[in-house]
Amino acid sequence: MVQALSYDFVQNALIAGILISIAAGIIGSLVVVNRITFLAGGIAHSSYGGIGLAIFLGLPILLGATFFAVISAIFIAFITQNNKARIDSIIGMMWALGMAIGIVFVDLTPGYNVDLMSYLFGSIIAVSNEDITFMAILDIFIIFSVLIFYKQILAVSYDSEFAKLRGISVKFFYTLILILAALCVVAAIRVVGLILVIALLTIPTYIAELFASRLSSMMIISVVFAVFFTICGLIISYFYDISSGASIIIVGVLTLLIIKLIKR
């Protein structure tokens, strides 16, 4: 493995994995605490429409996915706060519509025959320097947003009624959390893909909940576990020539099961 680190694509994969683990640990904690895992899944699959649109227009993939994901996050935030009765049906519709739009745009793109499986299940070894720059900027934005608005996010996450009484704009910060989740999902596409991104957001946080009593400590522990899963998954992927995204998630699930058994 030490010899493998001499290759640029392995170095990029390692850096990208660590950067995404930081974002996933922080945002995953907010997703789990706010019980919006299903909403994050809807955003993730809706962003596939942006991938198809970017391919059709010849734009950067992450740019198209970011646009669709953020728009979806804002729309979902509006719907969940104004029409909760039909939220499951609406999210399911957006989930399918985003995937369908992406597939249609790819089919309409002349001469495009690239395998789209890498966007569904991740291809961390194909991460470019531009992707790493995007992930680094995302991490900085997430960390600063959480540090600046930590008290407000904490209040909205655990007791929105109390937050309203304190004059905190619950709608704004709820929307902000969903937008941060959307950006994290887009960045994680290159690492684990759309299908497995929710697992990367939630598994480290489920483990962190067993050891943490505060949101801040939960975020830190989630980041540590996410980094551990990513590095182990990359090592397994390198030696056994299997998908890195799947390896990362399998390591995470096995770790969760082992810790659960030990705790019992």
PDB file of C-alpha atoms in Angstrom:
ATOM      1  CA  MET A   1       0.000   0.000   0.000  1.00  0.00           C
ATOM      2  CA  VAL A   2       2.938   2.327   0.707  1.00  0.00           C
ATOM      3  CA  GLN A   3       4.142   1.785  -2.845  1.00  0.00           C
ATOM      4  CA  ALA A   4       0.642   2.596  -4.134  1.00  0.00           C
ATOM      5  CA  LEU A   5       0.841   6.035  -2.519  1.00  0.00           C
ATOM      6  CA  SER A   6       3.431   6.989  -5.110  1.00  0.00           C
ATOM      7  CA  TYR A   7       0.671   7.068  -7.738  1.00  0.00           C
ATOM      8  CA  ASP A   8      -1.164  10.355  -8.225  1.00  0.00           C
ATOM      9  CA  PHE A   9      -4.599   8.768  -8.535  1.00  0.00           C
ATOM     10  CA  VAL A  10      -4.156   6.959  -5.208  1.00  0.00           C
ATOM     11  CA  GLN A  11      -3.056  10.188  -3.514  1.00  0.00           C
ATOM     12  CA  ASN A  12      -6.077  11.998  -4.963  1.00  0.00           C
ATOM     13  CA  ALA A  13      -8.380   9.201  -3.825  1.00  0.00           C
ATOM     14  CA  LEU A  14      -7.016   9.359  -0.276  1.00  0.00           C
ATOM     15  CA  ILE A  15      -7.296  13.156  -0.080  1.00  0.00           C
ATOM     16  CA  ALA A  16     -10.820  13.088  -1.539  1.00  0.00           C
ATOM     17  CA  GLY A  17     -11.859  10.370   0.905  1.00  0.00           C
ATOM     18  CA  ILE A  18     -10.660  12.353   3.900  1.00  0.00           C
ATOM     19  CA  LEU A  19     -12.286  15.587   2.688  1.00  0.00           C
ATOM     20  CA  ILE A  20     -15.620  13.880   2.085  1.00  0.00           C
ATOM     21  CA  SER A  21     -15.396  12.107   5.437  1.00  0.00           C
ATOM     22  CA  ILE A  22     -15.150  15.483   7.172  1.00  0.00           C
ATOM     23  CA  ALA A  23     -18.228  16.767   5.367  1.00  0.00           C
ATOM     24  CA  ALA A  24     -20.151  13.509   5.836  1.00  0.00           C
ATOM     25  CA  GLY A  25     -19.390  13.361   9.559  1.00  0.00           C
ATOM     26  CA  ILE A  26     -20.651  16.889  10.199  1.00  0.00           C
ATOM     27  CA  ILE A  27     -23.650  16.874   7.865  1.00  0.00           C
ATOM     28  CA  GLY A  28     -24.534  13.270   8.672  1.00  0.00           C
ATOM     29  CA  SER A  29     -24.950  14.254  12.312  1.00  0.00           C
ATOM     30  CA  LEU A  30     -27.411  16.984  11.321  1.00  0.00           C
ATOM     31  CA  VAL A  31     -29.272  14.617   8.987  1.00  0.00           C
ATOM     32  CA  VAL A  32     -29.722  11.965  11.684  1.00  0.00           C
ATOM     33  CA  VAL A  33     -30.553  14.378  14.510  1.00  0.00           C
ATOM     34  CA  ASN A  34     -33.165  16.179  12.373  1.00  0.00           C
ATOM     35  CA  ARG A  35     -34.531  12.837  11.098  1.00  0.00           C
ATOM     36  CA  ILE A  36     -34.245  13.884   7.467  1.00  0.00           C
ATOM     37  CA  THR A  37     -32.479  10.813   6.102  1.00  0.00           C
ATOM     38  CA  PHE A  38     -35.313  10.161   3.638  1.00  0.00           C
ATOM     39  CA  LEU A  39     -35.227  13.802   2.526  1.00  0.00           C
ATOM     40  CA  ALA A  40     -31.458  13.594   1.956  1.00  0.00           C
ATOM     41  CA  GLY A  41     -32.046  10.462  -0.125  1.00  0.00           C
ATOM     42  CA  GLY A  42     -34.560  12.357  -2.247  1.00  0.00           C
ATOM     43  CA  ILE A  43     -32.058  15.170  -2.788  1.00  0.00           C
ATOM     44  CA  ALA A  44     -29.336  12.675  -3.709  1.00  0.00           C
ATOM     45  CA  HIS A  45     -31.362  10.972  -6.410  1.00  0.00           C
ATOM     46  CA  SER A  46     -32.825  14.237  -7.693  1.00  0.00           C
ATOM     47  CA  SER A  47     -29.291  15.449  -8.370  1.00  0.00           C
ATOM     48  CA  TYR A  48     -28.956  12.730 -11.015  1.00  0.00           C
ATOM     49  CA  GLY A  49     -31.056  14.975 -13.223  1.00  0.00           C
ATOM     50  CA  GLY A  50     -28.311  17.592 -12.923  1.00  0.00           C
ATOM     51  CA  ILE A  51     -25.709  15.044 -13.985  1.00  0.00           C
ATOM     52  CA  GLY A  52     -27.690  14.247 -17.136  1.00  0.00           C
ATOM     53  CA  LEU A  53     -28.260  17.948 -17.873  1.00  0.00           C
ATOM     54  CA  ALA A  54     -24.555  18.735 -17.430  1.00  0.00           C
ATOM     55  CA  ILE A  55     -23.600  15.925 -19.820  1.00  0.00           C
ATOM     56  CA  PHE A  56     -26.152  17.138 -22.384  1.00  0.00           C
ATOM     57  CA  LEU A  57     -24.951  20.770 -22.208  1.00  0.00           C
ATOM     58  CA  GLY A  58     -21.260  19.901 -21.943  1.00  0.00           C
ATOM     59  CA  LEU A  59     -20.927  21.452 -18.474  1.00  0.00           C
ATOM     60  CA  PRO A  60     -18.901  20.176 -15.493  1.00  0.00           C
ATOM     61  CA  ILE A  61     -20.734  17.252 -13.886  1.00  0.00           C
ATOM     62  CA  LEU A  62     -20.524  18.578 -10.332  1.00  0.00           C
ATOM     63  CA  LEU A  63     -21.869  21.958 -11.438  1.00  0.00           C
ATOM     64  CA  GLY A  64     -25.028  20.422 -12.886  1.00  0.00           C
ATOM     65  CA  ALA A  65     -25.485  18.093  -9.918  1.00  0.00           C
ATOM     66  CA  THR A  66     -24.997  20.983  -7.473  1.00  0.00           C
ATOM     67  CA  PHE A  67     -27.623  23.098  -9.227  1.00  0.00           C
ATOM     68  CA  PHE A  68     -30.218  20.321  -9.180  1.00  0.00           C
ATOM     69  CA  ALA A  69     -29.411  19.285  -5.599  1.00  0.00           C
ATOM     70  CA  VAL A  70     -29.667  22.809  -4.161  1.00  0.00           C
ATOM     71  CA  ILE A  71     -32.927  23.536  -6.027  1.00  0.00           C
ATOM     72  CA  SER A  72     -34.310  20.211  -4.793  1.00  0.00           C
ATOM     73  CA  ALA A  73     -33.245  21.018  -1.223  1.00  0.00           C
ATOM     74  CA  ILE A  74     -34.993  24.397  -1.282  1.00  0.00           C
ATOM     75  CA  PHE A  75     -38.139  22.857  -2.787  1.00  0.00           C
ATOM     76  CA  ILE A  76     -38.174  20.012  -0.241  1.00  0.00           C
ATOM     77  CA  ALA A  77     -37.657  22.476   2.621  1.00  0.00           C
ATOM     78  CA  PHE A  78     -40.649  24.489   1.403  1.00  0.00           C
ATOM     79  CA  ILE A  79     -42.857  21.424   0.980  1.00  0.00           C
ATOM     80  CA  THR A  80     -41.978  19.827   4.331  1.00  0.00           C
ATOM     81  CA  GLN A  81     -42.818  23.012   6.197  1.00  0.00           C
ATOM     82  CA  ASN A  82     -46.089  23.726   4.388  1.00  0.00           C
ATOM     83  CA  ASN A  83     -47.569  20.372   3.335  1.00  0.00           C
ATOM     84  CA  LYS A  84     -46.357  17.605   5.641  1.00  0.00           C
ATOM     85  CA  ALA A  85     -49.358  15.365   4.954  1.00  0.00           C
ATOM     86  CA  ARG A  86     -48.092  14.281   1.510  1.00  0.00           C
ATOM     87  CA  ILE A  87     -44.353  14.566   2.049  1.00  0.00           C
ATOM     88  CA  ASP A  88     -43.609  10.849   1.439  1.00  0.00           C
ATOM     89  CA  SER A  89     -45.390  10.870  -1.912  1.00  0.00           C
ATOM     90  CA  ILE A  90     -43.771  14.139  -3.000  1.00  0.00           C
ATOM     91  CA  ILE A  91     -40.254  13.008  -2.086  1.00  0.00           C
ATOM     92  CA  GLY A  92     -40.803   9.693  -3.860  1.00  0.00           C
ATOM     93  CA  MET A  93     -41.956  11.564  -6.968  1.00  0.00           C
ATOM     94  CA  MET A  94     -38.904  13.865  -6.910  1.00  0.00           C
ATOM     95  CA  TRP A  95     -36.651  10.846  -6.343  1.00  0.00           C
ATOM     96  CA  ALA A  96     -37.958   9.134  -9.493  1.00  0.00           C
ATOM     97  CA  LEU A  97     -38.286  12.328 -11.559  1.00  0.00           C
ATOM     98  CA  GLY A  98     -34.666  13.342 -10.980  1.00  0.00           C
ATOM     99  CA  MET A  99     -33.400   9.932 -12.065  1.00  0.00           C
ATOM    100  CA  ALA A 100     -35.700   9.940 -15.095  1.00  0.00           C
ATOM    101  CA  ILE A 101     -34.598  13.419 -16.222  1.00  0.00           C
ATOM    102  CA  GLY A 102     -30.948  12.401 -15.932  1.00  0.00           C
ATOM    103  CA  ILE A 103     -31.445   9.268 -18.001  1.00  0.00           C
ATOM    104  CA  VAL A 104     -33.389  11.157 -20.712  1.00  0.00           C
ATOM    105  CA  PHE A 105     -30.713  13.857 -21.063  1.00  0.00           C
ATOM    106  CA  VAL A 106     -27.966  11.232 -21.301  1.00  0.00           C
ATOM    107  CA  ASP A 107     -29.939   9.381 -23.986  1.00  0.00           C
ATOM    108  CA  LEU A 108     -30.348  12.645 -25.924  1.00  0.00           C
ATOM    109  CA  THR A 109     -26.627  13.394 -25.811  1.00  0.00           C
ATOM    110  CA  PRO A 110     -25.159  12.403 -29.192  1.00  0.00           C
ATOM    111  CA  GLY A 111     -22.183  10.072 -29.080  1.00  0.00           C
ATOM    112  CA  TYR A 112     -22.096   9.800 -25.292  1.00  0.00           C
ATOM    113  CA  ASN A 113     -21.328   6.225 -24.255  1.00  0.00           C
ATOM    114  CA  VAL A 114     -19.532   6.645 -20.924  1.00  0.00           C
ATOM    115  CA  ASP A 115     -20.573   4.206 -18.193  1.00  0.00           C
ATOM    116  CA  LEU A 116     -22.754   6.077 -15.692  1.00  0.00           C
ATOM    117  CA  MET A 117     -22.326   3.402 -13.045  1.00  0.00           C
ATOM    118  CA  SER A 118     -19.488   5.468 -11.528  1.00  0.00           C
ATOM    119  CA  TYR A 119     -22.008   8.155 -10.597  1.00  0.00           C
ATOM    120  CA  LEU A 120     -24.359   5.613  -9.041  1.00  0.00           C
ATOM    121  CA  PHE A 121     -21.772   3.641  -7.068  1.00  0.00           C
ATOM    122  CA  GLY A 122     -18.777   5.988  -6.995  1.00  0.00           C
ATOM    123  CA  SER A 123     -15.343   5.930  -8.578  1.00  0.00           C
ATOM    124  CA  ILE A 124     -12.920   7.499  -6.157  1.00  0.00           C
ATOM    125  CA  ILE A 125      -9.858   6.608  -8.237  1.00  0.00           C
ATOM    126  CA  ALA A 126     -11.210   8.865 -10.990  1.00  0.00           C
ATOM    127  CA  VAL A 127     -11.242  11.941  -8.738  1.00  0.00           C
ATOM    128  CA  SER A 128      -9.591  14.932 -10.425  1.00  0.00           C
ATOM    129  CA  ASN A 129      -7.794  17.934  -8.956  1.00  0.00           C
ATOM    130  CA  GLU A 130     -10.883  20.035  -9.714  1.00  0.00           C
ATOM    131  CA  ASP A 131     -13.021  17.608  -7.683  1.00  0.00           C
ATOM    132  CA  ILE A 132     -10.610  17.871  -4.749  1.00  0.00           C
ATOM    133  CA  THR A 133     -10.744  21.676  -4.920  1.00  0.00           C
ATOM    134  CA  PHE A 134     -14.557  21.526  -4.873  1.00  0.00           C
ATOM    135  CA  MET A 135     -14.494  19.198  -1.852  1.00  0.00           C
ATOM    136  CA  ALA A 136     -12.022  21.413   0.018  1.00  0.00           C
ATOM    137  CA  ILE A 137     -14.149  24.525  -0.576  1.00  0.00           C
ATOM    138  CA  LEU A 138     -17.212  22.567   0.528  1.00  0.00           C
ATOM    139  CA  ASP A 139     -15.507  21.517   3.781  1.00  0.00           C
ATOM    140  CA  ILE A 140     -14.517  25.098   4.549  1.00  0.00           C
ATOM    141  CA  PHE A 141     -18.056  26.331   3.836  1.00  0.00           C
ATOM    142  CA  ILE A 142     -19.640  23.614   6.004  1.00  0.00           C
ATOM    143  CA  ILE A 143     -17.253  24.116   8.929  1.00  0.00           C
ATOM    144  CA  PHE A 144     -17.659  27.901   8.936  1.00  0.00           C
ATOM    145  CA  SER A 145     -21.460  27.644   8.592  1.00  0.00           C
ATOM    146  CA  VAL A 146     -21.709  25.238  11.520  1.00  0.00           C
ATOM    147  CA  LEU A 147     -19.307  27.261  13.688  1.00  0.00           C
ATOM    148  CA  ILE A 148     -21.075  30.562  13.022  1.00  0.00           C
ATOM    149  CA  PHE A 149     -24.627  29.236  13.409  1.00  0.00           C
ATOM    150  CA  TYR A 150     -23.985  26.368  15.827  1.00  0.00           C
ATOM    151  CA  LYS A 151     -26.371  27.570  18.563  1.00  0.00           C
ATOM    152  CA  GLN A 152     -29.175  28.257  16.103  1.00  0.00           C
ATOM    153  CA  ILE A 153     -28.694  24.913  14.322  1.00  0.00           C
ATOM    154  CA  LEU A 154     -28.606  23.131  17.689  1.00  0.00           C
ATOM    155  CA  ALA A 155     -31.853  24.769  18.789  1.00  0.00           C
ATOM    156  CA  VAL A 156     -33.643  24.057  15.506  1.00  0.00           C
ATOM    157  CA  SER A 157     -32.415  20.438  15.459  1.00  0.00           C
ATOM    158  CA  TYR A 158     -33.580  19.510  18.960  1.00  0.00           C
ATOM    159  CA  ASP A 159     -36.507  21.833  19.727  1.00  0.00           C
ATOM    160  CA  SER A 160     -37.871  23.925  16.884  1.00  0.00           C
ATOM    161  CA  GLU A 161     -40.729  25.299  19.007  1.00  0.00           C
ATOM    162  CA  PHE A 162     -38.288  26.623  21.598  1.00  0.00           C
ATOM    163  CA  ALA A 163     -36.155  28.063  18.789  1.00  0.00           C
ATOM    164  CA  LYS A 164     -39.201  29.955  17.460  1.00  0.00           C
ATOM    165  CA  LEU A 165     -39.876  31.421  20.898  1.00  0.00           C
ATOM    166  CA  ARG A 166     -36.271  32.619  21.047  1.00  0.00           C
ATOM    167  CA  GLY A 167     -36.739  34.479  17.760  1.00  0.00           C
ATOM    168  CA  ILE A 168     -34.702  32.062  15.639  1.00  0.00           C
ATOM    169  CA  SER A 169     -35.827  31.716  12.012  1.00  0.00           C
ATOM    170  CA  VAL A 170     -36.577  27.993  11.990  1.00  0.00           C
ATOM    171  CA  LYS A 171     -37.438  27.958   8.275  1.00  0.00           C
ATOM    172  CA  PHE A 172     -34.140  29.581   7.308  1.00  0.00           C
ATOM    173  CA  PHE A 173     -31.930  27.257   9.344  1.00  0.00           C
ATOM    174  CA  TYR A 174     -33.922  24.166   8.372  1.00  0.00           C
ATOM    175  CA  THR A 175     -33.440  25.140   4.730  1.00  0.00           C
ATOM    176  CA  LEU A 176     -29.740  25.797   5.384  1.00  0.00           C
ATOM    177  CA  ILE A 177     -29.325  22.298   6.833  1.00  0.00           C
ATOM    178  CA  LEU A 178     -30.928  20.773   3.725  1.00  0.00           C
ATOM    179  CA  ILE A 179     -28.757  22.870   1.398  1.00  0.00           C
ATOM    180  CA  LEU A 180     -25.613  21.776   3.265  1.00  0.00           C
ATOM    181  CA  ALA A 181     -26.812  18.177   2.965  1.00  0.00           C
ATOM    182  CA  ALA A 182     -27.349  18.703  -0.782  1.00  0.00           C
ATOM    183  CA  LEU A 183     -23.818  20.033  -1.262  1.00  0.00           C
ATOM    184  CA  CYS A 184     -22.368  17.154   0.749  1.00  0.00           C
ATOM    185  CA  VAL A 185     -24.307  14.651  -1.345  1.00  0.00           C
ATOM    186  CA  VAL A 186     -22.966  16.147  -4.578  1.00  0.00           C
ATOM    187  CA  ALA A 187     -19.375  16.034  -3.371  1.00  0.00           C
ATOM    188  CA  ALA A 188     -19.759  12.440  -2.173  1.00  0.00           C
ATOM    189  CA  ILE A 189     -20.983  11.261  -5.582  1.00  0.00           C
ATOM    190  CA  ARG A 190     -17.387  10.786  -6.742  1.00  0.00           C
ATOM    191  CA  VAL A 191     -16.503   8.750  -3.633  1.00  0.00           C
ATOM    192  CA  VAL A 192     -19.423   6.381  -2.984  1.00  0.00           C
ATOM    193  CA  GLY A 193     -22.010   7.338  -5.621  1.00  0.00           C
ATOM    194  CA  LEU A 194     -25.674   8.329  -5.368  1.00  0.00           C
ATOM    195  CA  ILE A 195     -26.852   4.892  -4.265  1.00  0.00           C
ATOM    196  CA  LEU A 196     -24.506   4.602  -1.267  1.00  0.00           C
ATOM    197  CA  VAL A 197     -24.154   8.244  -0.198  1.00  0.00           C
ATOM    198  CA  ILE A 198     -26.876   8.048   2.466  1.00  0.00           C
ATOM    199  CA  ALA A 199     -25.043   5.157   4.123  1.00  0.00           C
ATOM    200  CA  LEU A 200     -21.874   7.263   4.355  1.00  0.00           C
ATOM    201  CA  LEU A 201     -23.888  10.078   5.940  1.00  0.00           C
ATOM    202  CA  THR A 202     -25.674   7.918   8.496  1.00  0.00           C
ATOM    203  CA  ILE A 203     -23.503   4.944   9.545  1.00  0.00           C
ATOM    204  CA  PRO A 204     -20.712   6.989  11.222  1.00  0.00           C
ATOM    205  CA  THR A 205     -23.349   9.063  13.018  1.00  0.00           C
ATOM    206  CA  TYR A 206     -25.229   5.996  14.271  1.00  0.00           C
ATOM    207  CA  ILE A 207     -21.977   4.805  15.819  1.00  0.00           C
ATOM    208  CA  ALA A 208     -21.138   8.253  17.186  1.00  0.00           C
ATOM    209  CA  GLU A 209     -24.532   8.376  18.938  1.00  0.00           C
ATOM    210  CA  LEU A 210     -23.396   5.471  21.115  1.00  0.00           C
ATOM    211  CA  PHE A 211     -20.493   7.506  22.495  1.00  0.00           C
ATOM    212  CA  ALA A 212     -21.566  11.154  22.295  1.00  0.00           C
ATOM    213  CA  SER A 213     -23.969  13.152  24.433  1.00  0.00           C
ATOM    214  CA  ARG A 214     -23.579  16.453  22.569  1.00  0.00           C
ATOM    215  CA  LEU A 215     -24.034  17.396  18.925  1.00  0.00           C
ATOM    216  CA  SER A 216     -20.512  18.820  18.643  1.00  0.00           C
ATOM    217  CA  SER A 217     -18.870  15.663  19.989  1.00  0.00           C
ATOM    218  CA  MET A 218     -21.126  13.560  17.751  1.00  0.00           C
ATOM    219  CA  MET A 219     -19.836  15.448  14.717  1.00  0.00           C
ATOM    220  CA  ILE A 220     -16.192  14.931  15.707  1.00  0.00           C
ATOM    221  CA  ILE A 221     -16.626  11.210  16.398  1.00  0.00           C
ATOM    222  CA  SER A 222     -18.570  10.797  13.128  1.00  0.00           C
ATOM    223  CA  VAL A 223     -15.722  12.402  11.194  1.00  0.00           C
ATOM    224  CA  VAL A 224     -13.181  10.064  12.819  1.00  0.00           C
ATOM    225  CA  PHE A 225     -15.218   6.970  11.958  1.00  0.00           C
ATOM    226  CA  ALA A 226     -15.931   8.206   8.420  1.00  0.00           C
ATOM    227  CA  VAL A 227     -12.197   8.719   7.821  1.00  0.00           C
ATOM    228  CA  PHE A 228     -11.492   5.252   9.225  1.00  0.00           C
ATOM    229  CA  PHE A 229     -14.102   3.629   6.954  1.00  0.00           C
ATOM    230  CA  THR A 230     -12.792   5.470   3.910  1.00  0.00           C
ATOM    231  CA  ILE A 231      -9.147   4.544   4.443  1.00  0.00           C
ATOM    232  CA  CYS A 232      -9.958   0.899   5.203  1.00  0.00           C
ATOM    233  CA  GLY A 233     -12.283   0.736   2.211  1.00  0.00           C
ATOM    234  CA  LEU A 234      -9.602   2.138  -0.081  1.00  0.00           C
ATOM    235  CA  ILE A 235      -7.055  -0.395   1.162  1.00  0.00           C
ATOM    236  CA  ILE A 236      -9.466  -3.294   0.617  1.00  0.00           C
ATOM    237  CA  SER A 237     -10.419  -1.923  -2.797  1.00  0.00           C
ATOM    238  CA  TYR A 238      -6.775  -1.650  -3.832  1.00  0.00           C
ATOM    239  CA  PHE A 239      -5.739  -5.157  -2.780  1.00  0.00           C
ATOM    240  CA  TYR A 240      -8.829  -7.035  -3.941  1.00  0.00           C
ATOM    241  CA  ASP A 241      -9.689  -4.903  -7.006  1.00  0.00           C
ATOM    242  CA  ILE A 242     -13.292  -4.236  -5.989  1.00  0.00           C
ATOM    243  CA  SER A 243     -15.437  -1.110  -5.902  1.00  0.00           C
ATOM    244  CA  SER A 244     -14.108   1.434  -3.407  1.00  0.00           C
ATOM    245  CA  GLY A 245     -17.548   2.858  -2.607  1.00  0.00           C
ATOM    246  CA  ALA A 246     -18.987  -0.549  -1.757  1.00  0.00           C
ATOM    247  CA  SER A 247     -15.879  -1.423   0.278  1.00  0.00           C
ATOM    248  CA  ILE A 248     -16.208   1.742   2.361  1.00  0.00           C
ATOM    249  CA  ILE A 249     -19.855   1.045   3.178  1.00  0.00           C
ATOM    250  CA  ILE A 250     -19.246  -2.646   3.999  1.00  0.00           C
ATOM    251  CA  VAL A 251     -16.470  -1.669   6.417  1.00  0.00           C
ATOM    252  CA  GLY A 252     -18.848   0.824   8.011  1.00  0.00           C
ATOM    253  CA  VAL A 253     -21.682  -1.690   8.430  1.00  0.00           C
ATOM    254  CA  LEU A 254     -19.366  -4.362   9.860  1.00  0.00           C
ATOM    255  CA  THR A 255     -17.906  -1.841  12.310  1.00  0.00           C
ATOM    256  CA  LEU A 256     -21.404  -0.819  13.406  1.00  0.00           C
ATOM    257  CA  LEU A 257     -22.405  -4.456  13.993  1.00  0.00           C
ATOM    258  CA  ILE A 258     -19.231  -5.199  15.959  1.00  0.00           C
ATOM    259  CA  ILE A 259     -19.620  -2.123  18.169  1.00  0.00           C
ATOM    260  CA  LYS A 260     -23.297  -2.935  18.778  1.00  0.00           C
ATOM    261  CA  LEU A 261     -22.378  -6.479  19.856  1.00  0.00           C
ATOM    262  CA  ILE A 262     -19.599  -5.239  22.143  1.00  0.00           C
ATOM    263  CA  LYS A 263     -21.879  -2.613  23.720  1.00  0.00           C
ATOM    264  CA  ARG A 264     -24.453  -5.302  24.485  1.00  0.00           C
TER     265      ARG A 264
END
